[in-house]
mmCIF file of C-alpha atoms in Angstrom:
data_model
loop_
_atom_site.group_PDB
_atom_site.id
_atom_site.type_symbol
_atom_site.label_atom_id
_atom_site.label_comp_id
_atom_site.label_asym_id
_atom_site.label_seq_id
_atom_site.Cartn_x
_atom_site.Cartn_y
_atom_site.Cartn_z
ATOM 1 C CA UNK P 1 36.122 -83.264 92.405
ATOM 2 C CA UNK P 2 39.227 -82.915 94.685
ATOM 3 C CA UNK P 3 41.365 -84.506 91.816
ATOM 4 C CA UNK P 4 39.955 -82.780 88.841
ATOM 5 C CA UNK P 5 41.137 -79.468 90.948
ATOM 6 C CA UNK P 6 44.547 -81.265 91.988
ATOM 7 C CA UNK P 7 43.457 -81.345 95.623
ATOM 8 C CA UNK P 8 43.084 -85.121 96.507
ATOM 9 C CA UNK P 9 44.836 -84.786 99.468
ATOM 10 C CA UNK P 10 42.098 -84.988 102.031
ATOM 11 C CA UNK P 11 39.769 -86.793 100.128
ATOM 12 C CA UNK P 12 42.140 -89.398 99.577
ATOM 13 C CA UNK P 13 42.923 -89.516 103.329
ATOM 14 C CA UNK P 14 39.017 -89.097 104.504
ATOM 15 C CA UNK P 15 38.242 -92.527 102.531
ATOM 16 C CA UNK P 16 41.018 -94.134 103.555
ATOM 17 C CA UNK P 17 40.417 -93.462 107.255
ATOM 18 C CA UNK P 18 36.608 -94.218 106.566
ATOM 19 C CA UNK P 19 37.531 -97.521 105.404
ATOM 20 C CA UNK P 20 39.304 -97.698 108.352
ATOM 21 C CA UNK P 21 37.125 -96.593 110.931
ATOM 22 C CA UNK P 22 33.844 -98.487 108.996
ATOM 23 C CA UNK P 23 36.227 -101.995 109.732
ATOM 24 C CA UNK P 24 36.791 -101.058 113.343
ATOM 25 C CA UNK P 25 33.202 -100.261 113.817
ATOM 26 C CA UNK P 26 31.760 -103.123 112.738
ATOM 27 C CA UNK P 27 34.294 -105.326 114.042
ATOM 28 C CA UNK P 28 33.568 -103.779 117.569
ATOM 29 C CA UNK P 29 29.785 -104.850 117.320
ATOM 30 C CA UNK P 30 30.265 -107.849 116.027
ATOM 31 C CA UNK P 31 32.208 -108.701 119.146
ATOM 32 C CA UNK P 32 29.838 -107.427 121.186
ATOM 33 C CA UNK P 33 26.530 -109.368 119.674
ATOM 34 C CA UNK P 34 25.385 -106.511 117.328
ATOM 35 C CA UNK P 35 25.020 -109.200 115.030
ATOM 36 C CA UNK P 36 24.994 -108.679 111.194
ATOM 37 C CA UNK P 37 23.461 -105.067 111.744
ATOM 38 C CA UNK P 38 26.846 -104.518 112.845
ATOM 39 C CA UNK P 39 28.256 -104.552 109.408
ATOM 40 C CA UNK P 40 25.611 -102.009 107.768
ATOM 41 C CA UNK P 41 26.314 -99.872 110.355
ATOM 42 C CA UNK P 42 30.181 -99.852 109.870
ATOM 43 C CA UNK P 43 29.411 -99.440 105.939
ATOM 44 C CA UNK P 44 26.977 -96.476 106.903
ATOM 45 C CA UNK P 45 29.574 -94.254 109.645
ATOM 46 C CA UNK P 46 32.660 -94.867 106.273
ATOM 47 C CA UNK P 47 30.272 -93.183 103.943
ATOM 48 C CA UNK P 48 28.744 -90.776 106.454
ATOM 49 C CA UNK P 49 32.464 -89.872 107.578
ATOM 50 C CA UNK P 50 33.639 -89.486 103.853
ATOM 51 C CA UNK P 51 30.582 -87.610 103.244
ATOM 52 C CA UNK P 52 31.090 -85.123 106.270
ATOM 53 C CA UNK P 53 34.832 -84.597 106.054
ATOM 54 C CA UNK P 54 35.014 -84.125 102.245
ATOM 55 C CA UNK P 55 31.721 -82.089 101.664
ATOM 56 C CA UNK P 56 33.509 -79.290 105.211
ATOM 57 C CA UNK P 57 36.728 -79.412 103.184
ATOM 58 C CA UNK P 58 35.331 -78.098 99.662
ATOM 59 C CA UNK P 59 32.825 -75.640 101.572
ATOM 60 C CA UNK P 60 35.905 -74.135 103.150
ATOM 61 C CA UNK P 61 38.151 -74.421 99.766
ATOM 62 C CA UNK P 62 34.997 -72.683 98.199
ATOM 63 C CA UNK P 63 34.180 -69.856 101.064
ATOM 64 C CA UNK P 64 38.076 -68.737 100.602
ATOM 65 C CA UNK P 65 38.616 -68.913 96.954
ATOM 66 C CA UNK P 66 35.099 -68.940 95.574
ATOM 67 C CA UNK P 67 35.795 -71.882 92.969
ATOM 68 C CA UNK P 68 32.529 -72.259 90.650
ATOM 69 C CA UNK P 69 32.201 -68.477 89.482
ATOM 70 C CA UNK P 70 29.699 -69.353 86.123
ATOM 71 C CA UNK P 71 27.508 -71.936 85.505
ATOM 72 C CA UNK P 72 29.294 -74.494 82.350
ATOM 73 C CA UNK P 73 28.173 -73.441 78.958
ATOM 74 C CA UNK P 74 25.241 -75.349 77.020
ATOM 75 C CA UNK P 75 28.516 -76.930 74.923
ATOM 76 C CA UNK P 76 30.294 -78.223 77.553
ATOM 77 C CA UNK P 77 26.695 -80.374 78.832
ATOM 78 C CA UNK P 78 26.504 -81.882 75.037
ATOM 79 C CA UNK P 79 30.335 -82.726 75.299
ATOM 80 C CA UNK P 80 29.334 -84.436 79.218
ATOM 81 C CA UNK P 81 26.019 -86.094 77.211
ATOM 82 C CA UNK P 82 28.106 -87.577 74.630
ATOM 83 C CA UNK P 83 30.276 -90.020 77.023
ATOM 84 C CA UNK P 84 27.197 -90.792 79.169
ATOM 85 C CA UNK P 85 25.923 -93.927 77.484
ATOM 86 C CA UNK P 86 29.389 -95.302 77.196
ATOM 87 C CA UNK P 87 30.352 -94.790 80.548
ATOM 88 C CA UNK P 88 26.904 -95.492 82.157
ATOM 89 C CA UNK P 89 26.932 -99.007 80.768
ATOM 90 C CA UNK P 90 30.509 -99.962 81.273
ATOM 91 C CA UNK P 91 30.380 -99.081 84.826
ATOM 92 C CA UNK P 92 26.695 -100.797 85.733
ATOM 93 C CA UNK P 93 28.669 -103.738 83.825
ATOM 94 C CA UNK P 94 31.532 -103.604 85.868
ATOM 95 C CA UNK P 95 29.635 -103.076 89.144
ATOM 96 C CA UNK P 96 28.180 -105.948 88.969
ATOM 97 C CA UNK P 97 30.951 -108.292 87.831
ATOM 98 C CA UNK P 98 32.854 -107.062 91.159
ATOM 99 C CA UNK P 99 30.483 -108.080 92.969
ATOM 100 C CA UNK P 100 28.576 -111.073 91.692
ATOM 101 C CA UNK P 101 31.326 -113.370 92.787
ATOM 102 C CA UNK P 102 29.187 -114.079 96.284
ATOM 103 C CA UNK P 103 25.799 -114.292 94.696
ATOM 104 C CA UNK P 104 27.912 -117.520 92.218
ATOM 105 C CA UNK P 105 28.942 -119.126 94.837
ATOM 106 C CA UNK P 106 25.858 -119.155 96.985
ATOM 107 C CA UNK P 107 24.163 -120.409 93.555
ATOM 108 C CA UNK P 108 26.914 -122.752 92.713
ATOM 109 C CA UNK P 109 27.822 -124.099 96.129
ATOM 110 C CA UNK P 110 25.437 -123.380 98.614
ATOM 111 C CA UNK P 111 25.371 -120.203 101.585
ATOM 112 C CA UNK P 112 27.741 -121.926 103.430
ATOM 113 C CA UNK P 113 30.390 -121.485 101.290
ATOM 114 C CA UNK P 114 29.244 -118.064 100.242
ATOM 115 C CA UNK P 115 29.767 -116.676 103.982
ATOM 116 C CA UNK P 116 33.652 -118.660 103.813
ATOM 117 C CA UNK P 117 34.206 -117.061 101.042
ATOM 118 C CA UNK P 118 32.898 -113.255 101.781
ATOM 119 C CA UNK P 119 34.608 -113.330 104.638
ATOM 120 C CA UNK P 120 37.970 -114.271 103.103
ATOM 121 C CA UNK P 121 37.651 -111.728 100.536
ATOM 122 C CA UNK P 122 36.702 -108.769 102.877
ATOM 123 C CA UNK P 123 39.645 -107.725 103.677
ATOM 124 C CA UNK P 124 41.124 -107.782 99.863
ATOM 125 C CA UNK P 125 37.685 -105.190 98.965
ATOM 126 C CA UNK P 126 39.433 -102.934 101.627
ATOM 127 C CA UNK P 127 43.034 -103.019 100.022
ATOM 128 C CA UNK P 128 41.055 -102.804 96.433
ATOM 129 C CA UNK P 129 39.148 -99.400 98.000
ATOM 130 C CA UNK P 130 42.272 -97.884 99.299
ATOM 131 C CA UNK P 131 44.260 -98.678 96.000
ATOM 132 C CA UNK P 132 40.888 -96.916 94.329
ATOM 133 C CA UNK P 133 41.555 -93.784 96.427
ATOM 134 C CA UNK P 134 45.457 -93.672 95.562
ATOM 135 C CA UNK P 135 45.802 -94.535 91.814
ATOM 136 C CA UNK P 136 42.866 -92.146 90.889
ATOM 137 C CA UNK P 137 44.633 -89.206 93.131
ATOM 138 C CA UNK P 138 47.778 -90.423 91.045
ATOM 139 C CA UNK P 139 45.567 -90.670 87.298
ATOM 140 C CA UNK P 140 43.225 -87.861 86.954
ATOM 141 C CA UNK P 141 46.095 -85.054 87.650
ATOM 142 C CA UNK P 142 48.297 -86.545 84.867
ATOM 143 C CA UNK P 143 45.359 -85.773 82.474
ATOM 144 C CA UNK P 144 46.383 -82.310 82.999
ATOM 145 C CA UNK P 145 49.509 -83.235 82.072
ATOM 146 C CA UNK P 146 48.814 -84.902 79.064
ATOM 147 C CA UNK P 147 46.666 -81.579 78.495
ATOM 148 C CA UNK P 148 49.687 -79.556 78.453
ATOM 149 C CA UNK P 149 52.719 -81.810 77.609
ATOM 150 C CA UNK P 150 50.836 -84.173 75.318
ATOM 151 C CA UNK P 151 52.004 -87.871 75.715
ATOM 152 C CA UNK P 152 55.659 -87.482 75.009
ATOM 153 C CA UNK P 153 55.938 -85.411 77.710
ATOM 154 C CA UNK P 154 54.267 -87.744 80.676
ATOM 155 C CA UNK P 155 55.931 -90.767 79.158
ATOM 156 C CA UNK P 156 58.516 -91.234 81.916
ATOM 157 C CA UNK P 157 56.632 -89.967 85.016
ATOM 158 C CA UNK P 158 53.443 -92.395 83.672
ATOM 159 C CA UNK P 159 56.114 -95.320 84.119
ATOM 160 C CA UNK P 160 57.063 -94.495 87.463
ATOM 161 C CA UNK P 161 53.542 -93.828 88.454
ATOM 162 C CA UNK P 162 52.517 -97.757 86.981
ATOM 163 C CA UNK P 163 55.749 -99.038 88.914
ATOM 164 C CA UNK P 164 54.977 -97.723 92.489
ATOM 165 C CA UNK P 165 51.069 -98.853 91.976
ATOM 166 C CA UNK P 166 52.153 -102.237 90.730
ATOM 167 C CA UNK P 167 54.888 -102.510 93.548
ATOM 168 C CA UNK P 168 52.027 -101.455 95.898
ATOM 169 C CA UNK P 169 49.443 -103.850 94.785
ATOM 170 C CA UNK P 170 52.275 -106.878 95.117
ATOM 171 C CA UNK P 171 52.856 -105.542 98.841
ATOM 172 C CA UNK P 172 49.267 -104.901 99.957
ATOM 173 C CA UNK P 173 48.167 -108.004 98.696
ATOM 174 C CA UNK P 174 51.186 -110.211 99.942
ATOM 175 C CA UNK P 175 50.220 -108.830 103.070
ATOM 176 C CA UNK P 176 46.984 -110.190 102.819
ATOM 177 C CA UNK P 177 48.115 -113.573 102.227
ATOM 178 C CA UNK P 178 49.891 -113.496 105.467
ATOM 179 C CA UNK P 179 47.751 -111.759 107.349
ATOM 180 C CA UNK P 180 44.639 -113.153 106.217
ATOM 181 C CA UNK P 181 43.936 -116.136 108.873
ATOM 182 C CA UNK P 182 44.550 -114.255 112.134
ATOM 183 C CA UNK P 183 42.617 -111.579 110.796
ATOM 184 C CA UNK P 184 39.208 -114.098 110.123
ATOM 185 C CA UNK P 185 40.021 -116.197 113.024
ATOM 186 C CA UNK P 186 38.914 -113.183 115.202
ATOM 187 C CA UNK P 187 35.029 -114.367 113.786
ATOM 188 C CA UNK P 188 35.157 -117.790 112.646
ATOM 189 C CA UNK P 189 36.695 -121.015 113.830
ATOM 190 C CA UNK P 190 39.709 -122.079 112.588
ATOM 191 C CA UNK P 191 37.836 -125.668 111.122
ATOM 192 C CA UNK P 192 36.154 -123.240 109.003
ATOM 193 C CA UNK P 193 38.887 -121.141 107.698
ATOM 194 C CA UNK P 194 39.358 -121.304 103.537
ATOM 195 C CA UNK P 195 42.465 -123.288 102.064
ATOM 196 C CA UNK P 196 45.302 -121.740 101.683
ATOM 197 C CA UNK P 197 45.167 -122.032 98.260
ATOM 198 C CA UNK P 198 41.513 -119.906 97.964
ATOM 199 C CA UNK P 199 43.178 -117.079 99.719
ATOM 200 C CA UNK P 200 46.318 -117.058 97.086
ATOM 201 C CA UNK P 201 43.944 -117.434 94.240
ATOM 202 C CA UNK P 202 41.579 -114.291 96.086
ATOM 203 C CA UNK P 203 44.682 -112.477 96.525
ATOM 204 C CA UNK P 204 45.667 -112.516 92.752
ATOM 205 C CA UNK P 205 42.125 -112.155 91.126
ATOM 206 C CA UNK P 206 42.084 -108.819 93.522
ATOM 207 C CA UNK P 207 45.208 -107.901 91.843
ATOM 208 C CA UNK P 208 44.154 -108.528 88.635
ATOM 209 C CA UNK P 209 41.117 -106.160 89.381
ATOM 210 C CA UNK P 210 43.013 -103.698 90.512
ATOM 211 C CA UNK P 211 45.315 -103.696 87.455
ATOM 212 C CA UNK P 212 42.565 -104.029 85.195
ATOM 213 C CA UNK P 213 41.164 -100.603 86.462
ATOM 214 C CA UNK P 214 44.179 -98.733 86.623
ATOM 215 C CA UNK P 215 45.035 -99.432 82.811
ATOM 216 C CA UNK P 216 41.716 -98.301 81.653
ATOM 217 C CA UNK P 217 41.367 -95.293 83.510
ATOM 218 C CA UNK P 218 45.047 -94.228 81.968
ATOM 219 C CA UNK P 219 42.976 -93.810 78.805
ATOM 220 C CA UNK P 220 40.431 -92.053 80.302
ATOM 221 C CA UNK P 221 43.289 -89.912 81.898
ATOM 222 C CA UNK P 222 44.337 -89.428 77.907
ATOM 223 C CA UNK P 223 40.687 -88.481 77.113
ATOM 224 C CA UNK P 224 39.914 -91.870 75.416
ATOM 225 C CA UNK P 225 36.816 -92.381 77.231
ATOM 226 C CA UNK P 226 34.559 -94.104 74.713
ATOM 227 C CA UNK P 227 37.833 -96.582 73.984
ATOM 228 C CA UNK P 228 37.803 -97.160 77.953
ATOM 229 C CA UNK P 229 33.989 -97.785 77.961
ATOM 230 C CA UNK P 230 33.740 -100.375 75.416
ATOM 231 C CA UNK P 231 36.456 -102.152 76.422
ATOM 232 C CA UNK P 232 35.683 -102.443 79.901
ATOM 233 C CA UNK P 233 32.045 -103.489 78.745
ATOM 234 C CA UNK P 234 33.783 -106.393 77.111
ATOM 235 C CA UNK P 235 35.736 -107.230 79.992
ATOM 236 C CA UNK P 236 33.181 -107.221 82.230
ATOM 237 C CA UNK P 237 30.904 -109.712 79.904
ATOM 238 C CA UNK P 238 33.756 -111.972 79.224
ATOM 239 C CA UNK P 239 33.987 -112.260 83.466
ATOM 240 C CA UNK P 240 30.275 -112.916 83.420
ATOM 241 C CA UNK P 241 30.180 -116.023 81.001
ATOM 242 C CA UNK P 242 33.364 -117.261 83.029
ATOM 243 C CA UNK P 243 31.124 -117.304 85.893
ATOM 244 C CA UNK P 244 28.756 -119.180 84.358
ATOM 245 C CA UNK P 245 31.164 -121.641 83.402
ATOM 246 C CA UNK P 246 34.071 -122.177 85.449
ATOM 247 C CA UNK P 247 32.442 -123.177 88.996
ATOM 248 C CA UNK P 248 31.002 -125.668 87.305
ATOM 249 C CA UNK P 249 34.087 -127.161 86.157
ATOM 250 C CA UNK P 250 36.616 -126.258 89.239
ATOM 251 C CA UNK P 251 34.183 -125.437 92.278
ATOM 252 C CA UNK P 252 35.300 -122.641 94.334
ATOM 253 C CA UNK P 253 38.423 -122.305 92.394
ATOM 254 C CA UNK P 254 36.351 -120.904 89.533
ATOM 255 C CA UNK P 255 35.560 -117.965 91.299
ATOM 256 C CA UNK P 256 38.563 -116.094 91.559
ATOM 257 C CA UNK P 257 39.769 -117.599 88.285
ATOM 258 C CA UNK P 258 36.960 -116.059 86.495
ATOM 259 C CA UNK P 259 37.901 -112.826 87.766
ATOM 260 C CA UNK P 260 42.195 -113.955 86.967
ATOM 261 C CA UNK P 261 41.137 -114.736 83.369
ATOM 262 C CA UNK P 262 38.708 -111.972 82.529
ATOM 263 C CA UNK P 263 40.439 -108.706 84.264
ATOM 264 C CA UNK P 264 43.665 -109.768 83.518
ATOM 265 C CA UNK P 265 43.401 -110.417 80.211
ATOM 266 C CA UNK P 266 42.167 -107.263 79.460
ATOM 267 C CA UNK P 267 44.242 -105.256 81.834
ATOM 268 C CA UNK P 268 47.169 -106.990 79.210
ATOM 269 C CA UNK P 269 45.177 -105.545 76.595
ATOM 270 C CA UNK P 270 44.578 -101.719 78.095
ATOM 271 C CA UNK P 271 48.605 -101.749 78.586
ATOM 272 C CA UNK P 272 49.503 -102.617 74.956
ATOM 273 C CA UNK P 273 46.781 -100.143 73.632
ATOM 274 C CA UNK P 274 48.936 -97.214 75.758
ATOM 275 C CA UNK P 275 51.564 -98.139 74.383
ATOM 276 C CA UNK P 276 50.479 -98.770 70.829
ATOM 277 C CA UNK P 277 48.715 -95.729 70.832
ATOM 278 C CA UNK P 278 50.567 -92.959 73.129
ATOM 279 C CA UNK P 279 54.064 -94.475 73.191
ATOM 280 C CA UNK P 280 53.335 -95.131 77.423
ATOM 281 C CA UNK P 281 54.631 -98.107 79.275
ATOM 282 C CA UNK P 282 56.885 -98.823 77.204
ATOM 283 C CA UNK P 283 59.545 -101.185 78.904
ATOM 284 C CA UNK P 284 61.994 -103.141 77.542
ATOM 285 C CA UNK P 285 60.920 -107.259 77.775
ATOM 286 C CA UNK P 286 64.352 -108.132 79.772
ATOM 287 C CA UNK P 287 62.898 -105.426 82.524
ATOM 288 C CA UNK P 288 59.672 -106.479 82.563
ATOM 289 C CA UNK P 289 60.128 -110.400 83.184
ATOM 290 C CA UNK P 290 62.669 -108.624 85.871
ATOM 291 C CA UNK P 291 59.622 -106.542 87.499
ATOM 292 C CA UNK P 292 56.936 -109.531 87.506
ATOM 293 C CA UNK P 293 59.792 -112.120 88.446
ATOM 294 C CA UNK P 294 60.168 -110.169 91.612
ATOM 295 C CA UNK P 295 56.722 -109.959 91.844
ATOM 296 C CA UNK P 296 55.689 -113.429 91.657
ATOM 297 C CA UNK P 297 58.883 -114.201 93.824
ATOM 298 C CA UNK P 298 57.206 -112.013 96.806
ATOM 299 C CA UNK P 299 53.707 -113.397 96.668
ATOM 300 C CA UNK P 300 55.680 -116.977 96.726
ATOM 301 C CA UNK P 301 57.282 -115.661 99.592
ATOM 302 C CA UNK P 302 54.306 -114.641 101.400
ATOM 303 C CA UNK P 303 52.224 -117.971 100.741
ATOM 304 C CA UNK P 304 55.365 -119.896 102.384
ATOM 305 C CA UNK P 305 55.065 -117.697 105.254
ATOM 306 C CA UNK P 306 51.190 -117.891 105.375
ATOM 307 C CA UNK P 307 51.855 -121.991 104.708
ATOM 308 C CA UNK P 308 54.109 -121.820 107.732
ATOM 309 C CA UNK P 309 51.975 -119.919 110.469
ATOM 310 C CA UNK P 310 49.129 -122.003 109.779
ATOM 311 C CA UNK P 311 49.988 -124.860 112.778
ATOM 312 C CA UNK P 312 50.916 -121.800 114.727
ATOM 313 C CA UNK P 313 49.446 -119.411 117.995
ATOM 314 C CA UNK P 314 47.430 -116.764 116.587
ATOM 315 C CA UNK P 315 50.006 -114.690 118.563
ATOM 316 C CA UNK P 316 53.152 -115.874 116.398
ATOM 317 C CA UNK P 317 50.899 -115.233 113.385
ATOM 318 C CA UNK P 318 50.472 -111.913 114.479
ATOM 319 C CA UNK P 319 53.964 -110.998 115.039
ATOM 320 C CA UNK P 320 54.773 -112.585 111.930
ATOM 321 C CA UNK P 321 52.227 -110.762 109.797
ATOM 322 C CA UNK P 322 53.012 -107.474 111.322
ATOM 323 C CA UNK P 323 57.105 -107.927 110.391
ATOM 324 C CA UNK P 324 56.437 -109.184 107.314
ATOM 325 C CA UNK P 325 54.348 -106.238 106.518
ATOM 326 C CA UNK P 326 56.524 -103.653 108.015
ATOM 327 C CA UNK P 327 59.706 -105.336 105.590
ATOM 328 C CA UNK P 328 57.963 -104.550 102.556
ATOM 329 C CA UNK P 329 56.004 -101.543 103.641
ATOM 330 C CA UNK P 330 59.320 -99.858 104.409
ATOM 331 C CA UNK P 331 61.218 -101.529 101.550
ATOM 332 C CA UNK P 332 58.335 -99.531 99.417
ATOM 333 C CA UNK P 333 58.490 -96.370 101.029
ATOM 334 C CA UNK P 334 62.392 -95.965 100.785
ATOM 335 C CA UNK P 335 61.911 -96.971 96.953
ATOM 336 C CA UNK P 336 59.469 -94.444 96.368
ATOM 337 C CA UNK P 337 61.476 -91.798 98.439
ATOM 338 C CA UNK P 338 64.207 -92.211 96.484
ATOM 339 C CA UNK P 339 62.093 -92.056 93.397
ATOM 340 C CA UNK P 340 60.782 -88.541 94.649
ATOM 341 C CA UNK P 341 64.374 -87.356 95.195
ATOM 342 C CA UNK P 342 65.203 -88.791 91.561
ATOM 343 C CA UNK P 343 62.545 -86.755 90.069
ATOM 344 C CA UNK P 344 63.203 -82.936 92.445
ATOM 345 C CA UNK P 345 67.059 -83.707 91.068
ATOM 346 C CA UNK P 346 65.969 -83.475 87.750
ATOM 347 C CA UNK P 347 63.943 -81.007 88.117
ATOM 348 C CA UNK P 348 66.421 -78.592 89.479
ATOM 349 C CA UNK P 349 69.123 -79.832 86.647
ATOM 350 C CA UNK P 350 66.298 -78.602 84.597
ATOM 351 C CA UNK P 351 65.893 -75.483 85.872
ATOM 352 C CA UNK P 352 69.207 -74.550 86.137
ATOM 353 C CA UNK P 353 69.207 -75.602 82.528
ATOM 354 C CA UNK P 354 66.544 -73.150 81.602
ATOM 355 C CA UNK P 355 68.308 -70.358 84.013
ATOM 356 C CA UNK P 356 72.004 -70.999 81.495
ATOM 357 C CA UNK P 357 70.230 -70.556 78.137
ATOM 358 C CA UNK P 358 68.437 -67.538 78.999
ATOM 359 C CA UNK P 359 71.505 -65.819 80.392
#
């Protein structure tokens, strides 16, 4: 609701300091012998907290401006109807590819390696929530733009909007590579720690996830919603029958590869549709090897330095996770800074522009 009113500032923030506080919560009573209760009741105080802060922001949005004045005409309920079968089976379809990954491996390879490879992949659901939180804050308002500009006229802000999220999803997710071990070690012993190799594979069927949901949603942004539906009904069946075949054939690696093949593929496929059909994302090929060449070269980088910690203290991998995020944090933020000045430079030629011609 906060971003169909352009107001997904404290939303946005609530659920990412939910996620936050639900980790630290459980992590404290894990560590002192809550057991697994512990987690449920870190999962229950992030949605009781997102549920509390949100729900006193829009009463106090509401009690000042008084935002729902008449009840929606009986057309607008048929127009809602319409997209409900669509959208009710892609996302039950979805849902439960995300997370049947556990329930395969405990099937596939026993409950052992089920809680190896939960616990590797907890910390990648948290990066995948928070990215959830910022690229719909960043989506939904740009369907108001489309509204009024039509596509030609969100064509280059739509670009810049997919760069920073794909430049964030490299970052978080290198950062998970590194920081990955000395953040499980804290629970499990280091004899039972994944392979390197599962965490990089984790780490890039998360992305893949992540950029298979952000290029659907841009057509639902562009009020294809029944093209975003079927599509990601397809995707999400295709991911299924990889399940069912590739941990048979590779193990564990066929987890995460199922996810790699079947989300990826598709999220190729939502991007050329855009483009094919609104004219968005479209880069030139010499740019675009550019872009994923530097992102490949960064999650190289951080499985060297995740390879390289791995024989040392859990101190030094500390201290080494925590400057390797704070390099490409900050190398982020100053690129998206000076994106932001970019865009309130043109904006100003702009108006200026508009101030000339009317004199």
């Amino acid at each position: 609701f906060g971003m169909a009113i352009l107001r997904p500032g404290v939303p946005v923030a609530a659920l990412a300091l939910g996620q936050l506080l639900g980790l630290g919560v459980s992590l404290f009573l894990l560590v002192n012998g809550f057991g697994v209760i512990g987690v449920s009741i870190g999962l229950v105080a992030t949605e009781v907290f997102c549920l509390v802060v949100t729900g006193l922001y829009f009463a106090g949005l509401h009690a000042r401006q008084r935002m729902v004045r008449v009840r929606p005409a009986r057309g607008h309920y048929r127009s809602m109807l319409g997209f409900t079968p669509h959208v009710f089976v892609s996302q039950v379809s979805f849902r439960i590819t995300q997370q049947i990954d556990a329930t395969v491996v405990t099937f596939f390879l026993g409950p052992g390696a089920a809680v190896i490879y939960a616990v590797h992949k907890k910390l990648a659901e948290f990066l995948g929530r928070l990215m959830y939180s910022i690229w719909g804050s960043a989506l939904l308002p740009l369907s108001h733009m489309a509204g009024e500009k039509g596509a030609s006229g969100i064509r280059s802000i739509t670009l810049s909007i997919f760069a920073a999220i794909f430049s964030l999803l490299v970052v978080l997710y290198a950062c998970y590579i590194v920081i990955d071990r000395p953040f499980v070690s804290w629970w499990i012993s280091p004899a039972s720690l994944a392979p390197l190799w599962l965490v990089v594979a984790i780490a890039l069927a998360r992305l893949a996830d992540n950029a298979l949901n952000v290029s659907s949603e841009l057509h639902m942004a562009m009020g294809e919603i029944n093209f975003m539906a079927r599509y990601l009904t397809l995707s999400s069946l295709l991911s299924l029958g990889l399940f069912a075949v590739l941990p048979q054939i590779l193990g564990m690696a066929g987890i995460p590869l199922a996810t790699i093949a079947g989300s990826g593929s598709f999220a190729v496929f939502f991007v050329i549709a855009a483009r094919r059909n609104f004219g968005l994302l479209a880069v030139p090929p010499t740019r675009l090897l550019a872009v994923l060449g530097a992102g490949a070269a960064i999650l190289a980088l951080a499985t060297a330095a995740a390879a390289w910690t791995a024989i040392r203290t859990p101190a030094e991998q500390w201290v080494v996770a925590g400057v390797f995020g704070t390099v490409l944090g900050g190398g982020w933020i100053y690129l998206q800074w000076h994106q932001v000045r970019t865009f309130k430079h043109l904006s100003v030629q702009e108006t200026s522009l508009s101030g000339s011609i009317g004199s």
